[in-house]
Amino acid sequence: DAGVTQSPTHLIKTRGQQVTLRCSPKSGHDTVSWYQQALGQGPQFIFQYYEEEERQRGNFPDRFSGHQFPNYSSELNVNALLLGDSALYLCASRRGSEAFFGQGTRLTVV
Amino acid sequence: GIQVEQSPPDLILQEGANSTLRCNFSDSVNNLQWFHQNPWGQLINLFYIPSGTKQNGRLSATTVATERYSLLYISSSQTTDSGVYFCAASNSGNTPLVFGKGTRLSVIA
């Protein structure tokens, strides 16, 4: 049983560009959440998707958007990248209460 | 929303020593999880423990929901236990996990 998988694992983008990160949830999981983790900090909640709709959103600007597909996989899009968007982006999936995380995508904005 | 606080922020242990990590939360919870973040950034599930006590090898955890805290015990620590330990909680079925700032554990040989 594959766990949560994310792609790519590393990414370097230039300030002002746009980026798309991808997440495939654990088998049987229908809810996907995205988190941003800055260096030395705990993960911060960005948003959560269930039944292809954004259900909850954290304190992040509209530059951060997402999508969930019928197979429950998800994308995180960030527009107009800022240097401060450099972070580890984590995807979590669950069915019920317990959440499982992918290995993350490390985004560097230069 | 719920707030999660972890202590201590940093911990240095000699190999073989025992340790206790604490997590305080500000509201009742329906989900409480402990994670170990490996050097590559992945969060490894240690325990799903909204209440009660669980054990897995050298690790055990206890959550006292009525007093709003959880403890993670590491016995006979090994250098491979080094890393950051996170506690995360949520207080209703659909709300996302809120993370503490973590405890950075360093086990030295």
Coordinates of C-alpha atoms in Angstrom, one line a residue:
Chain A
D1 CA 0.0 0.0 0.0
A2 CA 1.7 3.2 -1.2
G3 CA 1.6 6.0 1.3
V4 CA 1.1 9.7 0.5
T5 CA 3.3 10.6 -2.4
Q6 CA 4.3 14.1 -3.5
S7 CA 6.1 15.5 -6.5
P8 CA 8.5 17.0 -7.2
T9 CA 10.7 16.5 -4.2
H10 CA 12.8 19.6 -4.8
L11 CA 12.1 22.7 -6.9
I12 CA 13.9 26.0 -7.6
K13 CA 11.8 28.9 -9.0
T14 CA 12.5 32.5 -9.7
R15 CA 10.6 35.3 -7.8
G16 CA 7.4 36.2 -9.7
Q17 CA 7.0 32.7 -11.3
Q18 CA 4.2 30.3 -10.7
V19 CA 4.5 26.7 -9.3
T20 CA 2.3 23.6 -9.1
L21 CA 2.9 20.9 -6.5
R22 CA 1.2 17.5 -6.6
C23 CA 0.0 15.0 -4.1
S24 CA -1.5 11.5 -4.3
P25 CA -3.2 10.5 -1.1
K26 CA -2.9 7.2 0.7
S27 CA -5.2 4.5 -0.7
G28 CA -8.8 4.9 0.6
H29 CA -8.2 8.4 1.8
D30 CA -10.6 11.1 0.6
T31 CA -9.5 14.3 2.4
V32 CA -6.3 16.1 1.5
S33 CA -4.6 19.0 3.4
W34 CA -1.6 21.1 2.5
Y35 CA 0.8 22.6 5.0
Q36 CA 3.8 25.0 4.7
Q37 CA 6.8 24.5 6.9
A38 CA 9.4 27.3 7.1
L39 CA 12.8 26.4 8.4
G40 CA 12.8 25.8 12.2
Q41 CA 9.0 26.1 12.5
G42 CA 6.1 23.7 12.8
P43 CA 3.9 23.1 9.7
Q44 CA 1.2 25.8 9.1
F45 CA -2.1 24.8 7.6
I46 CA -2.9 26.2 4.1
F47 CA -6.1 24.5 3.1
Q48 CA -8.1 21.3 3.0
Y49 CA -10.0 19.6 0.2
Y50 CA -12.8 17.1 0.4
E51 CA -15.2 16.0 -2.4
E52 CA -13.3 18.3 -4.8
E53 CA -14.0 21.4 -2.8
E54 CA -11.9 23.6 -0.5
R55 CA -13.5 23.1 2.9
Q56 CA -11.1 24.9 5.3
R57 CA -8.5 27.5 4.7
G58 CA -5.7 28.9 6.9
N59 CA -4.3 32.4 6.9
F60 CA -2.7 32.4 3.5
P61 CA -3.2 34.9 0.6
D62 CA -5.2 34.2 -2.5
R63 CA -1.9 33.5 -4.4
F64 CA -2.2 30.1 -2.9
S65 CA -4.9 28.0 -4.6
G66 CA -5.6 24.3 -5.0
H67 CA -7.6 21.6 -6.6
Q68 CA -8.8 18.1 -5.9
F69 CA -9.5 15.7 -8.6
P70 CA -12.1 12.9 -8.7
N71 CA -9.4 10.3 -7.8
Y72 CA -8.8 12.4 -4.6
S73 CA -5.3 13.6 -5.8
S74 CA -4.6 17.2 -5.3
E75 CA -2.5 20.2 -6.5
L76 CA -1.3 23.2 -4.8
N77 CA -0.6 26.3 -7.0
V78 CA 1.3 29.4 -5.9
N79 CA 1.3 32.4 -8.1
A80 CA 3.6 35.4 -8.1
L81 CA 6.2 33.7 -6.0
L82 CA 8.0 35.6 -3.2
L83 CA 11.3 34.8 -1.6
G84 CA 9.3 34.2 1.6
D85 CA 7.4 31.3 -0.1
S86 CA 10.6 29.2 0.2
A87 CA 9.7 26.4 2.5
L88 CA 8.9 22.7 2.7
Y89 CA 5.3 22.0 1.5
L90 CA 3.7 19.0 3.0
C91 CA 0.6 17.1 1.9
A92 CA -1.5 15.1 4.3
S93 CA -4.3 12.7 3.6
R94 CA -6.9 11.0 5.9
R95 CA -10.2 9.2 6.0
G96 CA -11.5 9.7 9.5
S97 CA -9.3 11.4 12.0
E98 CA -5.7 10.1 11.7
A99 CA -3.6 12.0 9.1
F100 CA -0.6 10.7 7.2
F101 CA 2.0 12.9 5.5
G102 CA 4.0 12.7 2.3
Q103 CA 7.7 13.3 2.1
G104 CA 7.2 17.0 1.1
T105 CA 8.3 19.2 -1.7
R106 CA 11.2 21.6 -0.8
L107 CA 10.6 24.9 -2.8
T108 CA 13.3 27.4 -3.1
V109 CA 12.5 30.8 -4.6
V110 CA 15.5 32.8 -5.8
Chain B
G1 CA -8.8 28.0 17.3
I2 CA -7.0 25.4 19.3
Q3 CA -3.4 26.2 20.4
V4 CA -0.7 23.6 20.9
E5 CA 2.5 24.2 23.0
Q6 CA 5.4 21.8 23.3
S7 CA 8.2 21.6 25.8
P8 CA 11.1 21.6 26.0
P9 CA 12.1 23.3 22.7
D10 CA 15.5 21.5 22.7
L11 CA 16.8 18.4 24.5
I12 CA 20.2 16.8 24.5
L13 CA 20.6 13.3 25.8
Q14 CA 23.3 10.8 26.2
E15 CA 22.6 7.5 24.4
G16 CA 20.7 5.2 26.6
A17 CA 19.0 7.9 28.6
N18 CA 15.2 8.3 28.9
S19 CA 13.2 11.4 28.1
T20 CA 9.7 12.9 28.4
L21 CA 8.3 15.4 25.9
R22 CA 5.2 17.4 26.7
C23 CA 2.4 18.8 24.7
N24 CA -0.3 21.1 26.1
F25 CA -3.4 22.0 24.2
S26 CA -5.9 24.7 24.8
D27 CA -9.2 23.0 24.1
S28 CA -10.8 19.6 24.0
V29 CA -9.5 17.4 21.2
N30 CA -10.8 14.6 19.0
N31 CA -7.4 14.0 17.4
L32 CA -4.0 14.1 18.9
Q33 CA -1.0 12.8 17.0
W34 CA 2.8 12.6 17.6
F35 CA 5.2 12.7 14.7
H36 CA 8.9 12.4 14.3
Q37 CA 10.3 14.5 11.4
N38 CA 13.3 12.8 9.8
P39 CA 16.3 14.7 8.3
W40 CA 14.7 14.7 4.9
G41 CA 11.5 16.4 6.2
Q42 CA 9.0 13.6 6.2
L43 CA 6.6 13.4 9.2
I44 CA 6.6 9.9 10.5
N45 CA 3.5 8.9 12.5
L46 CA 4.3 7.8 16.0
F47 CA 1.0 7.7 17.8
Y48 CA -2.7 8.6 17.2
I49 CA -3.7 9.2 20.8
P50 CA -6.7 11.5 21.5
S51 CA -6.9 9.8 24.9
G52 CA -5.4 7.0 26.9
T53 CA -2.0 5.3 26.7
K54 CA -0.2 3.4 23.9
Q55 CA 3.2 1.8 23.6
N56 CA 5.3 0.9 20.5
G57 CA 8.7 -0.6 21.4
R58 CA 10.8 2.0 23.2
L59 CA 8.2 4.7 22.7
S60 CA 5.0 5.3 24.6
A61 CA 2.5 8.1 24.9
T62 CA -0.2 9.2 27.3
T63 CA -2.9 11.7 26.7
V64 CA -5.0 13.1 29.6
A65 CA -7.7 14.8 27.7
T66 CA -9.5 16.2 30.8
E67 CA -6.3 18.0 31.8
R68 CA -5.4 18.9 28.2
Y69 CA -1.9 17.5 27.9
S70 CA -0.1 14.6 26.2
L71 CA 3.3 13.1 27.0
L72 CA 5.7 11.2 24.7
Y73 CA 8.2 8.9 26.5
I74 CA 11.4 7.7 24.8
S75 CA 13.3 5.0 26.7
S76 CA 16.9 3.9 26.2
S77 CA 17.4 6.6 23.5
Q78 CA 19.5 5.9 20.4
T79 CA 21.2 8.2 18.1
T80 CA 18.6 7.4 15.4
D81 CA 16.0 9.0 17.7
S82 CA 17.5 12.4 17.0
G83 CA 15.3 14.8 15.1
V84 CA 12.3 17.0 15.7
Y85 CA 9.2 15.7 17.5
F86 CA 5.9 17.3 16.8
C87 CA 2.6 17.2 18.6
A88 CA -0.5 18.1 16.5
A89 CA -4.2 18.3 17.6
S90 CA -7.6 19.2 16.2
N91 CA -10.9 19.7 18.1
S92 CA -13.5 18.6 15.7
G93 CA -14.0 16.0 12.9
N94 CA -13.3 18.2 9.9
T95 CA -10.8 20.8 11.3
P96 CA -7.2 20.4 10.3
L97 CA -4.3 19.6 12.6
V98 CA -2.7 22.4 14.5
F99 CA 1.0 21.8 15.2
G100 CA 3.2 22.8 18.1
K101 CA 6.6 24.3 17.4
G102 CA 8.3 20.9 18.1
T103 CA 11.0 19.6 20.4
R104 CA 14.4 19.1 18.8
L105 CA 16.0 16.0 20.3
S106 CA 19.8 15.3 19.9
V107 CA 21.0 12.0 21.2
I108 CA 24.8 11.8 21.4
A109 CA 26.9 8.6 21.6

